[in-house]
Short mmCIF file of C-alpha atoms and ligand atoms in Angstrom, two decimals:
data_model
loop_
_atom_site.label_atom_id
_atom_site.label_comp_id
_atom_site.label_asym_id
_atom_site.label_seq_id
_atom_site.Cartn_x
_atom_site.Cartn_y
_atom_site.Cartn_z
CA UNK A 193 -1.67 -82.07 -163.36
CA UNK A 194 0.41 -79.11 -164.45
CA UNK A 195 -0.54 -75.87 -162.70
CA UNK A 196 -0.11 -72.78 -164.85
CA UNK A 197 1.07 -69.77 -162.87
CA UNK A 198 0.35 -66.32 -164.28
CA UNK A 199 1.20 -62.90 -162.86
CA UNK A 200 -1.32 -60.06 -163.06
CA UNK A 201 -0.65 -56.52 -161.86
CA UNK A 202 -3.81 -55.36 -160.10
CA UNK A 203 -3.09 -51.73 -160.98
CA UNK A 204 -2.62 -52.50 -164.68
CA UNK A 205 -4.70 -55.53 -165.52
CA UNK A 206 -3.91 -57.55 -168.63
CA UNK A 207 -7.40 -58.51 -169.84
CA UNK A 208 -6.03 -61.26 -172.07
CA UNK A 209 -4.81 -63.11 -168.99
CA UNK A 210 -8.13 -62.52 -167.20
CA UNK A 211 -9.92 -63.98 -170.25
CA UNK A 212 -7.68 -67.05 -170.20
CA UNK A 213 -8.46 -67.63 -166.51
CA UNK A 214 -12.20 -66.99 -166.99
CA UNK A 215 -12.26 -69.50 -169.84
CA UNK A 216 -10.88 -72.17 -167.50
CA UNK A 217 -13.55 -71.35 -164.89
CA UNK A 218 -16.25 -71.66 -167.57
CA UNK A 219 -14.84 -75.08 -168.53
CA UNK A 220 -15.24 -76.32 -164.95
CA UNK A 221 -11.56 -75.97 -164.06
CA UNK A 222 -9.99 -74.60 -160.87
CA UNK A 223 -8.18 -71.25 -160.68
CA UNK A 224 -6.69 -69.73 -157.53
CA UNK A 225 -7.15 -65.94 -157.43
CA UNK A 226 -6.25 -63.07 -155.12
CA UNK A 227 -8.79 -61.17 -153.02
CA UNK A 228 -8.26 -58.42 -150.44
CA UNK A 229 -8.55 -60.96 -147.59
CA UNK A 230 -6.80 -64.18 -148.59
CA UNK A 231 -6.35 -66.09 -151.87
CA UNK A 232 -9.43 -68.00 -153.01
CA UNK A 233 -9.71 -71.27 -154.90
CA UNK A 234 -12.15 -70.49 -157.69
CA UNK A 235 -14.55 -72.67 -159.65
CA UNK A 236 -17.93 -72.25 -161.35
CA UNK A 237 -20.30 -71.99 -158.37
CA UNK A 238 -23.24 -73.35 -160.35
CA UNK A 239 -21.45 -76.48 -161.58
CA UNK A 240 -21.61 -79.30 -159.02
CA UNK A 241 -18.81 -81.23 -160.63
CA UNK A 242 -16.46 -78.25 -160.64
CA UNK A 243 -17.31 -77.55 -157.00
CA UNK A 244 -16.67 -81.16 -156.09
CA UNK A 245 -13.18 -80.66 -157.55
CA UNK A 246 -12.60 -77.80 -155.08
CA UNK A 247 -13.36 -80.01 -152.08
CA UNK A 248 -11.04 -82.68 -153.48
CA UNK A 249 -8.14 -80.32 -154.20
CA UNK A 250 -8.33 -78.84 -150.69
CA UNK A 251 -9.12 -82.09 -148.90
CA UNK A 252 -12.06 -80.27 -147.33
CA UNK A 253 -15.01 -81.97 -145.58
CA UNK A 254 -18.08 -81.66 -147.81
CA UNK A 255 -20.39 -80.48 -145.04
CA UNK A 256 -18.41 -77.24 -144.81
CA UNK A 257 -20.17 -74.82 -147.19
CA UNK A 258 -18.49 -72.43 -149.63
CA UNK A 259 -18.81 -68.72 -150.37
CA UNK A 260 -20.05 -67.53 -153.78
CA UNK A 261 -18.12 -64.49 -155.04
CA UNK A 262 -19.99 -61.98 -157.18
CA UNK A 263 -19.06 -58.76 -158.98
CA UNK A 264 -22.41 -56.93 -159.02
CA UNK A 265 -25.52 -56.65 -156.89
CA UNK A 266 -27.55 -57.63 -159.96
CA UNK A 267 -25.82 -61.03 -159.82
CA UNK A 268 -27.00 -61.53 -156.22
CA UNK A 269 -30.68 -61.51 -157.06
CA UNK A 270 -30.87 -64.83 -158.87
CA UNK A 271 -28.92 -66.60 -156.10
CA UNK A 272 -31.08 -65.70 -153.11
CA UNK A 273 -34.78 -65.78 -152.19
CA UNK A 274 -34.86 -62.40 -150.48
CA UNK A 275 -32.57 -59.52 -149.63
CA UNK A 276 -33.41 -58.01 -146.23
CA UNK A 277 -33.13 -54.19 -145.89
CA UNK A 278 -30.28 -54.61 -143.48
CA UNK A 279 -28.33 -56.49 -146.15
CA UNK A 280 -28.78 -53.61 -148.60
CA UNK A 281 -27.39 -51.27 -145.93
CA UNK A 282 -24.38 -53.54 -145.47
CA UNK A 283 -23.74 -53.82 -149.20
CA UNK A 284 -23.86 -50.05 -149.56
CA UNK A 285 -21.24 -49.60 -146.86
CA UNK A 286 -18.99 -52.63 -147.17
CA UNK A 287 -19.16 -54.07 -150.70
CA UNK A 288 -16.87 -54.63 -152.37
CA UNK A 289 -15.09 -55.62 -149.16
CA UNK A 290 -14.37 -58.24 -146.49
CA UNK A 291 -17.99 -58.97 -145.60
CA UNK A 292 -19.78 -62.22 -146.50
CA UNK A 293 -23.53 -62.39 -145.93
CA UNK A 294 -25.68 -65.49 -145.50
CA UNK A 295 -29.03 -65.44 -147.33
CA UNK A 296 -31.80 -67.93 -148.00
CA UNK A 297 -30.67 -69.66 -151.19
CA UNK A 298 -32.55 -69.83 -154.48
CA UNK A 299 -33.05 -73.10 -156.38
CA UNK A 300 -30.15 -72.45 -158.76
CA UNK A 301 -27.55 -72.72 -155.98
CA UNK A 302 -26.43 -76.36 -155.71
CA UNK A 303 -26.50 -78.04 -152.28
CA UNK A 304 -22.89 -78.96 -152.98
CA UNK A 305 -22.10 -75.26 -152.34
CA UNK A 306 -24.15 -74.94 -149.16
CA UNK A 307 -23.24 -78.24 -147.52
CA UNK A 308 -26.90 -79.21 -147.77
CA UNK A 309 -28.12 -76.02 -146.03
CA UNK A 310 -31.00 -73.84 -147.29
CA UNK A 311 -28.78 -70.77 -146.94
CA UNK A 312 -25.91 -69.50 -149.09
CA UNK A 313 -22.89 -67.32 -148.30
CA UNK A 314 -22.16 -64.48 -150.74
CA UNK A 315 -19.54 -61.76 -150.97
CA UNK A 316 -18.16 -59.16 -153.37
CA UNK A 317 -14.38 -59.06 -152.93
CA UNK A 318 -12.50 -55.76 -153.07
CA UNK A 319 -9.78 -56.77 -155.51
CA UNK A 320 -9.80 -55.70 -159.16
CA UNK A 321 -8.39 -59.00 -160.44
CA UNK A 322 -11.09 -60.97 -158.62
CA UNK A 323 -13.85 -58.64 -159.82
CA UNK A 324 -12.68 -58.73 -163.45
CA UNK A 325 -12.40 -62.52 -163.33
CA UNK A 326 -15.96 -62.91 -162.02
CA UNK A 327 -17.28 -60.40 -164.57
CA UNK A 328 -15.49 -62.09 -167.45
CA UNK A 329 -16.60 -65.60 -166.42
CA UNK A 330 -20.09 -64.16 -165.96
CA UNK A 331 -20.71 -66.67 -163.16
CA UNK A 332 -20.72 -66.67 -159.37
CA UNK A 333 -17.32 -68.08 -158.40
CA UNK A 334 -17.17 -70.50 -155.48
CA UNK A 335 -14.10 -69.58 -153.47
CA UNK A 336 -12.84 -71.28 -150.35
CA UNK A 337 -9.46 -70.07 -149.12
CA UNK A 338 -6.75 -71.52 -151.38
CA UNK A 339 -4.97 -73.62 -148.74
CA UNK A 340 -5.00 -77.31 -148.02
CA UNK A 341 -7.71 -77.94 -145.44
CA UNK A 342 -6.25 -77.30 -141.98
CA UNK A 343 -3.35 -75.11 -143.18
CA UNK A 344 -3.14 -71.34 -142.63
CA UNK A 345 -4.97 -69.36 -145.32
CA UNK A 346 -2.69 -68.07 -148.11
CA UNK A 347 -1.90 -64.37 -148.29
CA UNK A 348 0.35 -64.57 -151.36
CA UNK A 349 0.73 -66.78 -154.42
CA UNK A 350 3.77 -68.57 -152.97
CA UNK A 351 1.58 -69.96 -150.15
CA UNK A 352 -0.89 -71.29 -152.73
CA UNK A 353 1.94 -72.88 -154.70
CA UNK A 354 3.21 -74.60 -151.51
CA UNK A 355 -0.21 -76.12 -150.82
CA UNK A 356 -1.81 -76.72 -154.19
CA UNK A 357 0.67 -76.77 -157.08
CA UNK A 358 -0.02 -79.87 -159.17
CA UNK A 359 -3.60 -80.13 -157.88
CA UNK A 360 -5.29 -77.23 -159.67
CA UNK A 361 -5.28 -75.77 -163.18
CA UNK A 362 -4.07 -72.21 -162.62
CA UNK A 363 -2.78 -69.82 -159.98
CA UNK A 364 -3.10 -66.08 -160.56
CA UNK A 365 -0.29 -64.28 -158.75
CA UNK A 366 -1.67 -60.86 -157.87
CA UNK A 367 0.71 -60.01 -155.04
CA UNK A 368 0.05 -59.80 -151.30
CA UNK A 369 -3.58 -59.72 -150.17
CA UNK A 370 -3.84 -56.92 -147.56
CA UNK A 371 -6.44 -57.63 -144.85
CA UNK A 372 -4.81 -61.02 -144.30
CA UNK A 373 -7.73 -62.71 -142.48
CA UNK A 374 -10.81 -64.19 -144.14
CA UNK A 375 -13.95 -62.10 -144.48
CA UNK A 376 -16.45 -61.47 -141.71
CA UNK A 377 -19.40 -63.86 -142.10
CA UNK A 378 -22.71 -62.19 -141.15
CA UNK A 379 -25.92 -64.21 -141.16
CA UNK A 380 -28.79 -62.01 -142.33
CA UNK A 381 -31.11 -64.92 -143.12
CA UNK A 382 -32.76 -65.05 -139.69
CA UNK A 383 -34.44 -62.57 -137.35
CA UNK A 384 -31.27 -61.49 -135.55
CA UNK A 385 -28.19 -60.59 -137.63
CA UNK A 386 -25.34 -62.67 -136.27
CA UNK A 387 -21.59 -62.67 -136.90
CA UNK A 388 -20.57 -66.29 -137.50
CA UNK A 389 -16.93 -65.52 -138.23
CA UNK A 390 -15.17 -62.28 -137.19
CA UNK A 391 -13.08 -60.52 -139.86
CA UNK A 392 -12.10 -57.18 -141.38
CA UNK A 393 -15.59 -55.70 -141.01
CA UNK A 394 -15.87 -55.66 -137.23
CA UNK A 395 -18.69 -55.99 -134.71
CA UNK A 396 -18.10 -52.32 -133.83
CA UNK A 397 -18.42 -51.33 -137.54
CA UNK A 398 -21.73 -53.21 -137.80
CA UNK A 399 -23.12 -52.01 -134.45
CA UNK A 400 -23.05 -48.44 -135.76
CA UNK A 401 -26.13 -49.12 -137.85
CA UNK A 402 -27.38 -52.59 -136.81
CA UNK A 403 -28.04 -52.07 -133.09
CA UNK A 404 -29.21 -55.68 -132.59
CA UNK A 405 -26.25 -57.42 -134.25
CA UNK A 406 -24.75 -60.21 -132.13
CA UNK A 407 -21.58 -62.25 -132.26
CA UNK A 408 -21.79 -66.05 -132.15
CA UNK A 409 -20.08 -66.94 -128.87
CA UNK A 410 -18.57 -70.04 -130.45
CA UNK A 411 -16.23 -67.75 -132.42
CA UNK A 412 -14.65 -66.13 -129.38
CA UNK A 413 -14.68 -68.78 -126.66
CA UNK A 414 -12.80 -72.05 -126.86
CA UNK A 415 -15.42 -73.84 -124.81
CA UNK A 416 -16.42 -77.33 -125.89
CA UNK A 417 -19.95 -76.64 -124.64
CA UNK A 418 -20.50 -73.87 -127.15
CA UNK A 419 -21.15 -75.26 -130.60
CA UNK A 420 -20.26 -72.74 -133.31
CA UNK A 421 -23.16 -71.91 -135.64
CA UNK A 422 -21.09 -71.77 -138.81
CA UNK A 423 -20.06 -75.24 -139.99
CA UNK A 424 -16.52 -74.03 -140.77
CA UNK A 425 -15.89 -72.84 -137.24
CA UNK A 426 -16.01 -76.32 -135.78
CA UNK A 427 -12.92 -77.52 -137.59
CA UNK A 428 -9.41 -76.94 -136.30
CA UNK A 429 -8.03 -74.46 -138.79
CA UNK A 430 -4.79 -72.72 -139.53
CA UNK A 431 -2.90 -75.35 -137.63
CA UNK A 432 0.84 -74.84 -137.69
CA UNK A 433 2.94 -77.99 -137.55
CA UNK A 434 4.22 -76.83 -134.16
CA UNK A 435 2.21 -76.72 -130.97
CA UNK A 436 1.07 -73.14 -130.36
CA UNK A 437 0.37 -71.22 -127.14
CA UNK A 438 -0.94 -67.68 -126.82
CA UNK A 439 -0.52 -65.44 -123.78
CA UNK A 440 -2.85 -62.50 -123.18
CA UNK A 441 -3.11 -59.82 -120.51
CA UNK A 442 -0.82 -57.01 -119.35
CA UNK A 443 1.88 -56.86 -122.02
CA UNK A 444 4.83 -56.54 -119.61
CA UNK A 445 3.67 -59.62 -117.75
CA UNK A 446 3.08 -61.43 -121.03
CA UNK A 447 6.63 -60.66 -122.23
CA UNK A 448 8.14 -61.87 -118.93
CA UNK A 449 6.11 -65.05 -118.99
CA UNK A 450 7.07 -65.80 -122.60
CA UNK A 451 10.76 -65.31 -121.70
CA UNK A 452 10.44 -67.69 -118.73
CA UNK A 453 8.61 -70.34 -120.75
CA UNK A 454 11.13 -70.03 -123.59
CA UNK A 455 14.09 -70.53 -121.24
CA UNK A 456 12.55 -73.64 -119.75
CA UNK A 457 11.62 -75.12 -123.12
CA UNK A 458 15.04 -74.45 -124.63
CA UNK A 459 16.67 -76.18 -121.66
CA UNK A 460 14.44 -79.16 -122.41
CA UNK A 461 15.94 -79.17 -125.91
CA UNK A 462 12.94 -77.68 -127.73
CA UNK A 463 13.16 -75.28 -130.65
CA UNK A 464 10.95 -72.34 -129.68
CA UNK A 465 9.40 -69.72 -131.97
CA UNK A 466 8.23 -66.42 -130.49
CA UNK A 467 5.60 -64.37 -132.29
CA UNK A 468 6.55 -60.89 -131.13
CA UNK A 469 5.46 -57.36 -131.98
CA UNK A 470 7.42 -54.23 -132.95
CA UNK A 471 6.99 -52.87 -129.45
CA UNK A 472 8.26 -55.99 -127.65
CA UNK A 473 10.74 -57.65 -130.00
CA UNK A 474 13.89 -56.32 -128.28
CA UNK A 475 12.97 -58.08 -125.05
CA UNK A 476 13.49 -61.51 -126.54
CA UNK A 477 17.06 -62.78 -126.63
CA UNK A 478 16.39 -66.49 -127.12
CA UNK A 479 14.39 -68.54 -129.60
CA UNK A 480 13.38 -67.84 -133.21
CA UNK A 481 11.74 -64.42 -133.06
CA UNK A 482 9.43 -63.12 -135.80
CA UNK A 483 7.62 -59.79 -135.63
CA UNK A 484 3.99 -60.15 -136.71
CA UNK A 485 3.16 -56.43 -136.67
CA UNK A 486 2.68 -53.47 -134.38
CA UNK A 487 0.45 -53.44 -131.29
CA UNK A 488 -0.37 -49.82 -132.21
CA UNK A 489 -1.71 -50.94 -135.58
CA UNK A 490 -3.57 -54.20 -135.17
CA UNK A 491 -4.40 -54.29 -138.89
CA UNK A 492 -0.71 -54.97 -139.47
CA UNK A 493 -0.92 -57.99 -137.15
CA UNK A 494 -4.00 -59.30 -139.03
CA UNK A 495 -2.22 -58.80 -142.33
CA UNK A 496 0.85 -60.84 -141.33
CA UNK A 497 -0.59 -63.46 -138.97
CA UNK A 498 -0.96 -66.41 -141.35
CA UNK A 499 2.29 -65.62 -143.14
CA UNK A 500 4.14 -65.59 -139.81
CA UNK A 501 2.66 -68.95 -138.80
CA UNK A 502 3.93 -70.36 -142.09
CA UNK A 503 7.39 -68.87 -141.43
CA UNK A 504 7.61 -70.72 -138.11
CA UNK A 505 6.70 -73.94 -139.92
CA UNK A 506 9.56 -73.34 -142.35
CA UNK A 507 11.95 -72.92 -139.41
CA UNK A 508 10.71 -76.24 -138.04
CA UNK A 509 10.12 -74.96 -134.51
CA UNK A 510 8.56 -77.37 -132.00
CA UNK A 511 6.55 -74.75 -130.19
CA UNK A 512 5.23 -71.31 -131.12
CA UNK A 513 4.55 -68.86 -128.30
CA UNK A 514 2.55 -65.81 -129.33
CA UNK A 515 1.54 -62.55 -127.69
CA UNK A 516 -2.22 -62.07 -127.86
CA UNK A 517 -3.98 -58.75 -128.51
CA UNK A 518 -7.02 -56.98 -127.05
CA UNK A 519 -10.13 -58.71 -128.33
CA UNK A 520 -11.90 -55.71 -129.82
CA UNK A 521 -12.29 -54.28 -133.35
CA UNK A 522 -9.98 -56.30 -135.67
CA UNK A 523 -8.48 -57.85 -132.51
CA UNK A 524 -11.58 -60.06 -132.23
CA UNK A 525 -10.77 -61.67 -135.58
CA UNK A 526 -7.06 -61.97 -134.72
CA UNK A 527 -7.84 -63.73 -131.43
CA UNK A 528 -10.39 -66.00 -133.16
CA UNK A 529 -7.67 -67.18 -135.59
CA UNK A 530 -5.12 -67.51 -132.78
CA UNK A 531 -7.63 -69.56 -130.82
CA UNK A 532 -8.04 -71.90 -133.76
CA UNK A 533 -4.34 -72.06 -134.61
CA UNK A 534 -3.50 -72.95 -131.02
CA UNK A 535 -6.36 -75.38 -130.61
CA UNK A 536 -7.73 -73.13 -127.82
CA UNK A 537 -4.47 -72.84 -125.87
CA UNK A 538 -4.93 -69.19 -124.87
CA UNK A 539 -3.62 -68.38 -121.41
CA UNK A 540 -4.72 -65.15 -119.79
CA UNK A 541 -2.28 -63.90 -117.16
O1 TXA B 830 -12.25 -63.97 -147.17
C1 TXA B 830 -12.87 -65.00 -147.45
O2 TXA B 830 -14.03 -65.20 -147.08
C2 TXA B 830 -12.13 -66.03 -148.31
C3 TXA B 830 -11.87 -65.40 -149.67
C4 TXA B 830 -11.24 -66.35 -150.64
O3 TXA B 830 -13.05 -64.85 -150.17
N1 TXA B 830 -12.89 -67.25 -148.42
C5 TXA B 830 -13.06 -68.09 -147.38
O4 TXA B 830 -13.79 -69.22 -147.68
O5 TXA B 830 -12.59 -67.88 -146.27
P1 TXA B 830 -13.82 -70.49 -146.73
O6 TXA B 830 -14.53 -71.52 -147.52
O7 TXA B 830 -12.45 -70.82 -146.29
O8 TXA B 830 -14.72 -70.07 -145.53
C6 TXA B 830 -16.15 -69.95 -145.68
C7 TXA B 830 -16.78 -69.84 -144.31
C8 TXA B 830 -16.73 -71.16 -143.58
O9 TXA B 830 -16.46 -70.91 -142.21
C9 TXA B 830 -18.15 -71.70 -143.79
O10 TXA B 830 -18.55 -72.59 -142.78
C10 TXA B 830 -18.97 -70.42 -143.77
O11 TXA B 830 -18.16 -69.49 -144.46
N2 TXA B 830 -20.24 -70.59 -144.50
C11 TXA B 830 -20.41 -70.73 -145.83
N3 TXA B 830 -21.72 -70.90 -146.13
C12 TXA B 830 -22.39 -70.85 -144.97
C13 TXA B 830 -23.77 -70.97 -144.62
N4 TXA B 830 -24.71 -71.17 -145.52
N5 TXA B 830 -24.09 -70.88 -143.29
C14 TXA B 830 -23.14 -70.67 -142.36
N6 TXA B 830 -21.82 -70.54 -142.63
C15 TXA B 830 -21.45 -70.64 -143.91
MG1 MG B 831 -10.72 -71.49 -145.18
#
């Protein structure tokens, strides 16, 4: 299949191009689109056949449910059975934005979307291209991250091209995404609001007005005894081709340990990648060193994490050694993705 690639400037949107993309969605075709978190792989969320195509293109297990993207709160009402007060609060504060909420689904939402569950995940992305596309298609758009299953999520159109060119109908190039990690998934369908996947809207942000909100332990601990509550969290995600290790703790000790490990590995003939930060980069004199961001500004680390993992893959390193960050605020989401990318190989020193 030939994949059409179009460029749209999010500050000066060409509505003719949006219409062309929306037409494809309405016809049951697949269009990758930018959001503020990562690129999504869009299809008509009410069309089982179109949604099946998404799973196929990504190579994604069908029991892993998808998020429906909407552009207005009006659109939400037909998709869910009830909207708890707490969800209205969240929408007021965080929509459009990197927060997905899980509701009890209405009958019009196909089980193909929900992986057979009675609940559905919904979010309003904070990206003008995405919002215009949804509005123009006049449909909820199913949107898993636009990567091949198991690969790091795409934060620019080039990443989508690498993974999916030839497998989907269109890619909208709308530049770099921003947040860089997928949205926070908050389950508001039960009695206790629970974070099933940490993201740009943090536990601390939510605690300010939902005192009882909890975080699913499966998202922060790599313990085989803790089964994550969100189907997606059980799969090994974001896996680089190389083996990855993450060191956390006092940063001076972490740097020294990474230098020691790197020396040993290089002597063994391994090609080593070091995921460093602005503050520490000058300490490393061996290995392939990429700076992921600044420890002073963890949002910058979130924004570049997946891109940096892809860069190491391009350099064909055998092993990636990364510095961890404090697991609070956006750091919780960063460490969750590092945990998954490394298959749980996080060493606290
Ligand atoms: O930022 C994002 O959320 C991106 C952009 C494109 O919007 N999308 C994204 O979709 O990350 P995906 O499919 O890669 O991740 C959806 C996550 C999965 O972990 C899935 O298991 C969870 O949401 N999920 C979806 N429906 C659910 C449900 N009914 N109950 C529990 N978890 C659900
Ligand atoms: Mg994904």
